């Protein structure tokens, strides 16, 4: 029995290359899918343009220019006491077009320098290989992950990274939020892990399951190769977790919640257990979906299971059964309802700290693996005062409430938790909307949604708060 978090708990922060690095063409970097995405708003998604167009504003091109300012930013992370730093490797820095035979040395060197800078402060890099930043050419030439060829290309990229950074990086993840592509109903094209732009009239669902299958195989192959390169690697998956609650105790709603959880999290089954659950096979049969799924794929999935589950947690969701949905097939555009017990953010995201404890317990009960909360946070509008200060008590409150629940999951429920890296530890470009003003950071970056600003960094109130949390290993919240 312990009442505290483990002494080696990995407190830190999380970002993704395309959301903060900028320098979109520096040192031979190629164009990624993020480089052809415009800005949206709290109520409208970003659009994908047909290549990079004159006169359009692309927020990821400059982002917060971390590429040139990472030393300054890491010094601030170190000042907060970070034990780890989660970022991703921009695929297009290493393979600018995605299908070259040889990697780009300048890109590799950038991450050598970045990881060295982390290690200088005793900060452990935690690295995602693919975080919504596929080389754009893999979309135009191959159709993204609708093409089996992408498996080979991803594995080549992964192998180069594993070999190059084998003595600098221990914690890896393959595909960021692999399950968020299951949201294929909306007219929101970017499947940014998969690089799929749907064609009119296409059976989106069939395409999505096929692409996800190729990604799961690619992940499993990468895990196998990574373990050969360095058996001490810890290679995880990364799942977007938002537990689905039943609206009330009506049995139909309880069953609907269970079916929604099954359908959203089968990805974790495959990553962790190495095979697809029965309900998915039945679902595909019912829908007439036939996947290109070989015997070799099945063996790869079995041989490349993950060491831990990394996951993001922002919100829970709530569901009720529609009477016409008599077979209880989950459809996220139709079945979700609002939860009368929780508030929402300015972007309509439910705020539910207890959902984090629920998620930690659910993953543990299902898979009995170590967990890593690699994203959690509160996107909000901040007001920077004339003296540069930002009084973000709402962010502190959100994080405090979530950390409390996280601690309970460890101390009361026995969850094995490796660490906690709040999302967007420095303000960066939103993945969903492309806005800068949906801010998550402990560090404010002077830039607005239209690209205006000095890019100067300043500490918010949450900076000192988080510093104290880390210094006391979560005792003083
Ligand atoms: C997760 C992603 O979906 O949520 C991040 O892994 C993303 O890339 C984060 O930024 C927050 O979402 P948003 O849309 O507020 O940026």
Coordinates of C-alpha atoms in Angstrom, one line a residue, residues 27-445:
X27 CA 17.0 21.7 -43.9
X28 CA 15.2 19.9 -46.7
X29 CA 12.1 19.1 -44.8
X30 CA 9.3 18.0 -47.0
X31 CA 5.6 19.0 -47.1
X32 CA 3.5 17.1 -44.6
X33 CA -0.3 16.8 -44.4
X34 CA -0.3 19.4 -41.6
X35 CA 1.4 21.9 -44.1
X36 CA -1.7 21.9 -46.3
X37 CA -4.2 22.6 -43.5
X38 CA -5.7 26.0 -42.9
X39 CA -7.3 27.6 -39.8
X40 CA -10.8 26.8 -38.5
X41 CA -12.6 28.1 -35.5
X42 CA -14.3 26.6 -32.4
X43 CA -17.2 25.7 -34.6
X44 CA -15.6 24.9 -37.9
X45 CA -12.9 22.5 -38.9
X46 CA -9.8 23.3 -40.9
X47 CA -9.7 22.6 -44.6
X48 CA -7.2 20.7 -46.5
X49 CA -6.0 22.5 -49.7
X50 CA -4.8 20.9 -52.8
X51 CA -1.1 21.4 -52.1
X52 CA 0.3 24.6 -50.6
X53 CA -1.6 27.5 -52.2
X54 CA -0.5 31.1 -52.6
X55 CA -2.4 33.5 -50.3
X56 CA -3.6 30.8 -47.9
X57 CA -2.5 31.0 -44.3
X58 CA -1.1 27.7 -42.9
X59 CA -0.5 28.0 -39.2
X60 CA 1.8 25.0 -39.0
X61 CA 4.3 26.5 -41.3
X62 CA 5.8 28.7 -38.6
X63 CA 3.9 27.3 -35.6
X64 CA 5.9 28.6 -32.6
X65 CA 9.3 28.2 -34.3
X66 CA 10.4 25.6 -31.8
X67 CA 12.8 24.4 -34.4
X68 CA 15.0 27.5 -33.8
X69 CA 14.0 28.1 -30.2
X70 CA 14.0 24.7 -28.6
X71 CA 16.9 25.5 -26.3
X72 CA 15.1 28.4 -24.8
X73 CA 11.9 26.3 -24.4
X74 CA 13.7 23.3 -22.9
X75 CA 15.3 25.6 -20.4
X76 CA 11.8 26.6 -19.3
X77 CA 10.7 23.0 -19.1
X78 CA 13.8 22.1 -17.1
X79 CA 13.0 25.0 -14.8
X80 CA 9.5 23.5 -14.2
X81 CA 11.4 20.3 -13.3
X82 CA 10.2 18.1 -16.2
X83 CA 11.4 14.5 -15.9
X84 CA 10.3 13.7 -19.4
X85 CA 9.2 15.5 -22.6
X86 CA 6.9 13.9 -25.1
X87 CA 7.3 15.0 -28.7
X88 CA 7.1 13.4 -32.1
X89 CA 9.6 13.1 -35.0
X90 CA 8.4 14.9 -38.1
X91 CA 8.5 12.1 -40.7
X92 CA 9.1 14.7 -43.4
X93 CA 12.4 15.8 -41.8
X94 CA 13.7 12.3 -42.0
X95 CA 12.1 11.2 -45.3
X96 CA 10.9 14.5 -47.0
X97 CA 8.7 12.7 -49.5
X98 CA 8.2 9.6 -47.5
X99 CA 9.5 7.1 -50.1
X100 CA 13.2 8.0 -50.5
X101 CA 15.7 5.2 -50.1
X102 CA 18.0 7.3 -47.8
X103 CA 17.1 9.5 -44.9
X104 CA 17.8 13.2 -44.7
X105 CA 20.8 13.6 -42.5
X106 CA 20.0 17.2 -41.5
X107 CA 16.6 16.1 -40.2
X108 CA 18.2 13.3 -38.2
X109 CA 20.7 15.7 -36.8
X110 CA 18.0 18.1 -35.5
X111 CA 16.5 15.3 -33.3
X112 CA 20.0 14.3 -32.1
X113 CA 20.5 17.8 -30.9
X114 CA 17.0 18.1 -29.5
X115 CA 17.3 14.8 -27.5
X116 CA 20.8 15.8 -26.4
X117 CA 19.4 19.0 -25.1
X118 CA 16.7 17.1 -23.1
X119 CA 19.2 14.7 -21.7
X120 CA 21.5 17.5 -20.6
X121 CA 18.7 18.4 -18.1
X122 CA 18.0 14.8 -17.2
X123 CA 14.7 15.0 -19.2
X124 CA 13.8 11.7 -20.7
X125 CA 12.5 12.0 -24.3
X126 CA 9.2 10.2 -25.0
X127 CA 8.7 9.9 -28.7
X128 CA 5.8 9.3 -31.0
X129 CA 6.7 8.2 -34.5
X130 CA 3.6 9.3 -36.3
X131 CA 1.6 12.2 -34.9
X132 CA -0.7 13.5 -37.7
X133 CA 2.2 14.5 -39.9
X134 CA 2.4 12.0 -42.8
X135 CA 4.5 13.2 -45.8
X136 CA 2.0 14.8 -48.2
X137 CA 3.4 13.0 -51.1
X138 CA 2.3 9.7 -49.6
X139 CA -1.2 11.1 -49.9
X140 CA -1.0 12.2 -53.5
X141 CA 1.1 9.3 -54.8
X142 CA -0.3 6.4 -52.8
X143 CA -3.6 7.5 -51.3
X144 CA -2.1 7.4 -47.8
X145 CA -2.8 4.4 -45.6
X146 CA -5.4 3.1 -47.9
X147 CA -2.4 1.6 -49.6
X148 CA -0.5 -1.4 -48.2
X149 CA 2.7 0.1 -49.4
X150 CA 2.5 2.5 -46.5
X151 CA 3.4 -0.3 -44.1
X152 CA 6.8 -0.7 -45.6
X153 CA 7.4 3.0 -45.7
X154 CA 6.4 3.6 -42.1
X155 CA 8.5 0.7 -41.0
X156 CA 11.5 2.0 -42.8
X157 CA 11.0 5.4 -41.1
X158 CA 10.6 3.7 -37.7
X159 CA 13.7 1.6 -38.2
X160 CA 15.9 4.6 -39.1
X161 CA 14.7 6.4 -36.0
X162 CA 15.1 3.4 -33.7
X163 CA 18.6 2.8 -34.9
X164 CA 19.7 6.4 -34.8
X165 CA 18.3 7.3 -31.3
X166 CA 18.6 3.9 -29.7
X167 CA 20.9 5.3 -27.0
X168 CA 18.9 8.5 -26.4
X169 CA 15.3 7.4 -26.4
X170 CA 13.8 4.6 -24.4
X171 CA 10.0 5.3 -24.5
X172 CA 8.4 5.2 -27.9
X173 CA 4.8 5.2 -29.3
X174 CA 3.9 4.2 -32.8
X175 CA 0.7 6.1 -34.0
X176 CA -0.8 8.9 -32.1
X177 CA -4.5 8.5 -31.2
X178 CA -4.8 5.7 -33.7
X179 CA -8.5 5.3 -32.9
X180 CA -9.5 8.9 -33.6
X181 CA -9.8 8.0 -37.3
X182 CA -12.9 6.0 -36.5
X183 CA -14.7 9.4 -36.6
X184 CA -15.2 8.9 -40.4
X185 CA -18.7 10.2 -40.7
X186 CA -18.1 13.9 -40.6
X187 CA -17.3 16.1 -43.6
X188 CA -14.0 16.7 -41.9
X189 CA -11.5 15.2 -44.3
X190 CA -8.2 15.1 -42.4
X191 CA -7.5 11.6 -41.2
X192 CA -4.1 12.9 -40.4
X193 CA -2.5 9.7 -39.3
X194 CA -3.7 7.9 -42.3
X195 CA -3.6 10.7 -44.9
X196 CA -6.9 9.8 -46.3
X197 CA -9.0 12.2 -48.2
X198 CA -12.3 10.6 -48.9
X199 CA -13.8 10.5 -52.4
X200 CA -17.4 11.4 -52.9
X201 CA -19.6 8.3 -52.6
X202 CA -16.8 6.2 -51.1
X203 CA -17.7 3.7 -48.4
X204 CA -15.8 5.6 -45.8
X205 CA -16.2 3.0 -43.1
X206 CA -14.6 0.3 -45.2
X207 CA -11.7 2.5 -46.1
X208 CA -11.2 3.5 -42.5
X209 CA -11.0 -0.1 -41.2
X210 CA -8.6 -1.0 -44.0
X211 CA -6.3 1.9 -43.3
X212 CA -6.5 1.3 -39.6
X213 CA -5.6 -2.4 -40.2
X214 CA -2.5 -1.4 -42.2
X215 CA -1.5 1.0 -39.4
X216 CA -1.9 -1.7 -36.8
X217 CA 0.2 -4.1 -38.8
X218 CA 2.8 -1.3 -39.4
X219 CA 2.9 -0.7 -35.7
X220 CA 3.3 -4.4 -34.9
X221 CA 6.1 -4.7 -37.4
X222 CA 7.8 -1.6 -36.0
X223 CA 7.6 -3.0 -32.5
X224 CA 9.3 -6.2 -33.6
X225 CA 12.1 -4.3 -35.3
X226 CA 12.5 -1.9 -32.4
X227 CA 12.9 -4.7 -29.9
X228 CA 15.6 -6.3 -32.0
X229 CA 17.5 -3.0 -32.2
X230 CA 17.3 -2.4 -28.4
X231 CA 15.5 -4.9 -26.2
X232 CA 15.4 -2.3 -23.5
X233 CA 13.0 -0.1 -25.5
X234 CA 9.5 0.4 -24.1
X235 CA 7.2 0.7 -27.1
X236 CA 3.6 1.7 -26.6
X237 CA 0.5 2.4 -28.5
X238 CA -1.4 5.7 -28.2
X239 CA -5.1 5.7 -27.8
X240 CA -7.6 8.6 -27.6
X241 CA -9.5 7.7 -24.5
X242 CA -12.9 9.2 -23.7
X243 CA -15.0 6.7 -21.7
X244 CA -18.6 6.5 -22.8
X245 CA -21.1 6.5 -20.1
X246 CA -24.7 5.4 -20.3
X247 CA -27.1 8.4 -19.8
X248 CA -28.9 6.5 -17.1
X249 CA -29.6 2.9 -15.8
X250 CA -32.0 2.0 -18.6
X251 CA -30.6 -1.3 -19.7
X252 CA -30.6 -0.3 -23.4
X253 CA -28.4 2.6 -22.6
X254 CA -26.0 0.5 -20.5
X255 CA -25.7 -1.9 -23.4
X256 CA -25.2 0.9 -25.8
X257 CA -22.4 2.3 -23.7
X258 CA -20.7 -1.1 -23.7
X259 CA -21.0 -1.4 -27.5
X260 CA -19.6 2.1 -28.0
X261 CA -16.6 1.3 -25.8
X262 CA -16.0 -1.9 -27.7
X263 CA -16.1 -0.2 -31.0
X264 CA -13.9 2.8 -30.0
X265 CA -11.3 0.7 -28.3
X266 CA -10.9 -2.4 -30.4
X267 CA -7.6 -0.7 -31.6
X268 CA -6.2 -1.3 -28.1
X269 CA -7.2 -5.0 -28.2
X270 CA -5.2 -5.4 -31.4
X271 CA -2.2 -3.5 -30.1
X272 CA -2.2 -5.2 -26.7
X273 CA -3.5 -8.7 -27.4
X274 CA -2.4 -9.1 -31.0
X275 CA -5.8 -10.1 -32.5
X276 CA -9.2 -8.5 -33.3
X277 CA -12.1 -9.1 -30.9
X278 CA -15.0 -11.2 -32.0
X279 CA -17.5 -8.2 -32.1
X280 CA -15.4 -6.5 -34.8
X281 CA -15.3 -9.6 -37.0
X282 CA -19.1 -9.8 -36.7
X283 CA -19.6 -6.1 -37.3
X284 CA -17.6 -6.3 -40.6
X285 CA -19.5 -9.4 -41.6
X286 CA -22.8 -7.6 -41.0
X287 CA -21.7 -4.5 -42.9
X288 CA -20.2 -6.5 -45.8
X289 CA -16.7 -5.1 -45.1
X290 CA -13.9 -7.4 -46.3
X291 CA -10.4 -6.4 -45.4
X292 CA -7.2 -7.2 -47.1
X293 CA -5.9 -9.2 -44.2
X294 CA -3.2 -11.8 -44.8
X295 CA -2.0 -14.7 -42.7
X296 CA 1.3 -12.8 -42.3
X297 CA -0.6 -9.8 -40.9
X298 CA -2.1 -12.0 -38.3
X299 CA 1.3 -13.3 -37.3
X300 CA 2.7 -9.8 -37.2
X301 CA 0.0 -8.6 -35.0
X302 CA 0.7 -11.4 -32.5
X303 CA 4.4 -10.9 -32.6
X304 CA 4.4 -7.1 -32.2
X305 CA 2.3 -6.3 -29.1
X306 CA 3.0 -3.3 -27.1
X307 CA 4.7 -2.8 -23.7
X308 CA 2.5 -0.1 -22.4
X309 CA -0.6 1.9 -23.3
X310 CA -0.1 5.6 -23.8
X311 CA -3.3 7.5 -23.9
X312 CA -4.8 11.0 -24.1
X313 CA -7.7 12.0 -21.9
X314 CA -9.6 15.2 -22.3
X315 CA -13.3 14.3 -21.7
X316 CA -15.8 11.6 -21.2
X317 CA -18.9 11.1 -23.4
X318 CA -22.4 10.0 -22.8
X319 CA -24.7 7.8 -24.8
X320 CA -28.4 6.8 -25.1
X321 CA -29.8 4.2 -27.4
X322 CA -32.0 5.3 -30.2
X323 CA -35.0 3.0 -30.5
X324 CA -34.4 2.5 -34.2
X325 CA -30.8 1.3 -33.4
X326 CA -32.0 -2.2 -32.5
X327 CA -28.7 -3.9 -33.1
X328 CA -26.8 -1.4 -31.0
X329 CA -24.2 -0.4 -33.6
X330 CA -22.5 2.7 -32.3
X331 CA -22.6 5.8 -34.5
X332 CA -20.9 8.7 -32.9
X333 CA -22.7 11.3 -34.9
X334 CA -26.1 10.1 -33.8
X335 CA -25.8 8.3 -30.4
X336 CA -24.0 10.8 -28.1
X337 CA -26.0 13.0 -25.8
X338 CA -25.0 15.7 -23.4
X339 CA -24.2 14.8 -19.8
X340 CA -26.3 16.8 -17.4
X341 CA -23.6 16.4 -14.7
X342 CA -20.6 18.0 -16.4
X343 CA -19.7 21.4 -17.7
X344 CA -18.0 22.0 -21.0
X345 CA -15.1 24.1 -22.2
X346 CA -15.5 27.0 -24.7
X347 CA -14.9 24.4 -27.4
X348 CA -17.7 22.2 -26.1
X349 CA -15.5 19.6 -24.5
X350 CA -17.0 18.0 -21.4
X351 CA -14.9 18.5 -18.3
X352 CA -14.8 15.3 -16.2
X353 CA -11.9 14.6 -13.9
X354 CA -13.4 11.4 -12.5
X355 CA -13.5 10.1 -16.1
X356 CA -9.7 10.0 -16.0
X357 CA -9.8 7.6 -13.0
X358 CA -12.5 5.6 -14.8
X359 CA -10.2 5.4 -17.9
X360 CA -7.2 4.3 -15.9
X361 CA -9.2 1.6 -14.2
X362 CA -10.8 0.5 -17.4
X363 CA -7.5 0.1 -19.2
X364 CA -6.0 -1.8 -16.2
X365 CA -9.0 -4.1 -15.9
X366 CA -8.9 -4.8 -19.6
X367 CA -5.2 -5.2 -20.3
X368 CA -3.1 -5.3 -17.1
X369 CA -0.3 -3.2 -18.7
X370 CA 1.5 -0.1 -17.4
X371 CA -0.2 3.0 -18.5
X372 CA 1.1 6.5 -19.5
X373 CA -1.1 9.6 -19.6
X374 CA 0.6 11.3 -22.5
X375 CA -2.1 14.0 -23.0
X376 CA -4.5 15.8 -20.8
X377 CA -5.3 19.5 -20.6
X378 CA -7.6 22.4 -20.9
X379 CA -7.7 24.4 -24.2
X380 CA -8.9 27.9 -23.2
X381 CA -8.6 31.6 -24.2
X382 CA -6.0 33.3 -22.1
X383 CA -5.6 37.0 -21.4
X384 CA -2.1 38.3 -21.2
X385 CA -1.8 41.3 -19.0
X386 CA 0.3 44.4 -19.8
X387 CA 3.1 43.1 -17.5
X388 CA 3.2 39.8 -19.4
X389 CA 1.4 37.8 -16.7
X390 CA -1.4 35.3 -17.5
X391 CA -3.7 34.4 -14.6
X392 CA -5.0 31.0 -15.7
X393 CA -6.6 29.8 -12.6
X394 CA -9.2 27.8 -14.7
X395 CA -6.3 25.7 -16.2
X396 CA -4.8 25.1 -12.7
X397 CA -8.2 24.0 -11.5
X398 CA -8.7 21.6 -14.4
X399 CA -5.3 20.0 -14.1
X400 CA -5.4 19.9 -10.3
X401 CA -8.7 18.0 -10.4
X402 CA -7.4 15.6 -12.9
X403 CA -4.2 15.0 -11.1
X404 CA -6.2 14.2 -7.9
X405 CA -8.1 11.5 -9.7
X406 CA -4.9 10.2 -11.3
X407 CA -3.4 9.8 -7.9
X408 CA -6.4 8.0 -6.5
X409 CA -6.2 5.6 -9.4
X410 CA -2.6 4.8 -8.4
X411 CA -2.9 4.8 -4.7
X412 CA -6.4 3.4 -4.2
X413 CA -6.9 1.3 -7.3
X414 CA -3.4 0.0 -7.9
X415 CA -3.1 1.3 -11.4
X416 CA 0.5 1.0 -12.7
X417 CA 1.2 4.5 -14.2
X418 CA 4.5 5.5 -15.8
X419 CA 3.9 9.2 -16.0
X420 CA 1.8 12.3 -16.8
X421 CA 2.5 14.7 -19.6
X422 CA -0.1 17.5 -19.9
X423 CA -0.8 18.4 -23.5
X424 CA 0.6 21.5 -25.1
X425 CA 2.9 22.4 -22.2
X426 CA 3.8 25.4 -24.3
X427 CA 1.1 27.1 -26.4
X428 CA 1.0 25.6 -29.9
X429 CA -1.2 25.2 -32.9
X430 CA -4.4 23.3 -32.3
X431 CA -4.6 20.1 -34.2
X432 CA -8.4 20.2 -34.5
X433 CA -8.9 23.8 -35.4
X434 CA -5.4 25.2 -36.3
X435 CA -6.0 28.0 -33.8
X436 CA -3.2 29.4 -31.7
X437 CA -5.7 31.0 -29.3
X438 CA -7.0 27.6 -28.1
X439 CA -4.2 27.6 -25.5
X440 CA -3.1 24.7 -23.3
X441 CA 0.4 25.8 -22.2
X442 CA 2.1 26.7 -18.9
X443 CA 4.1 29.0 -21.2
X444 CA 2.3 31.7 -23.2
X445 CA 3.5 32.3 -26.8

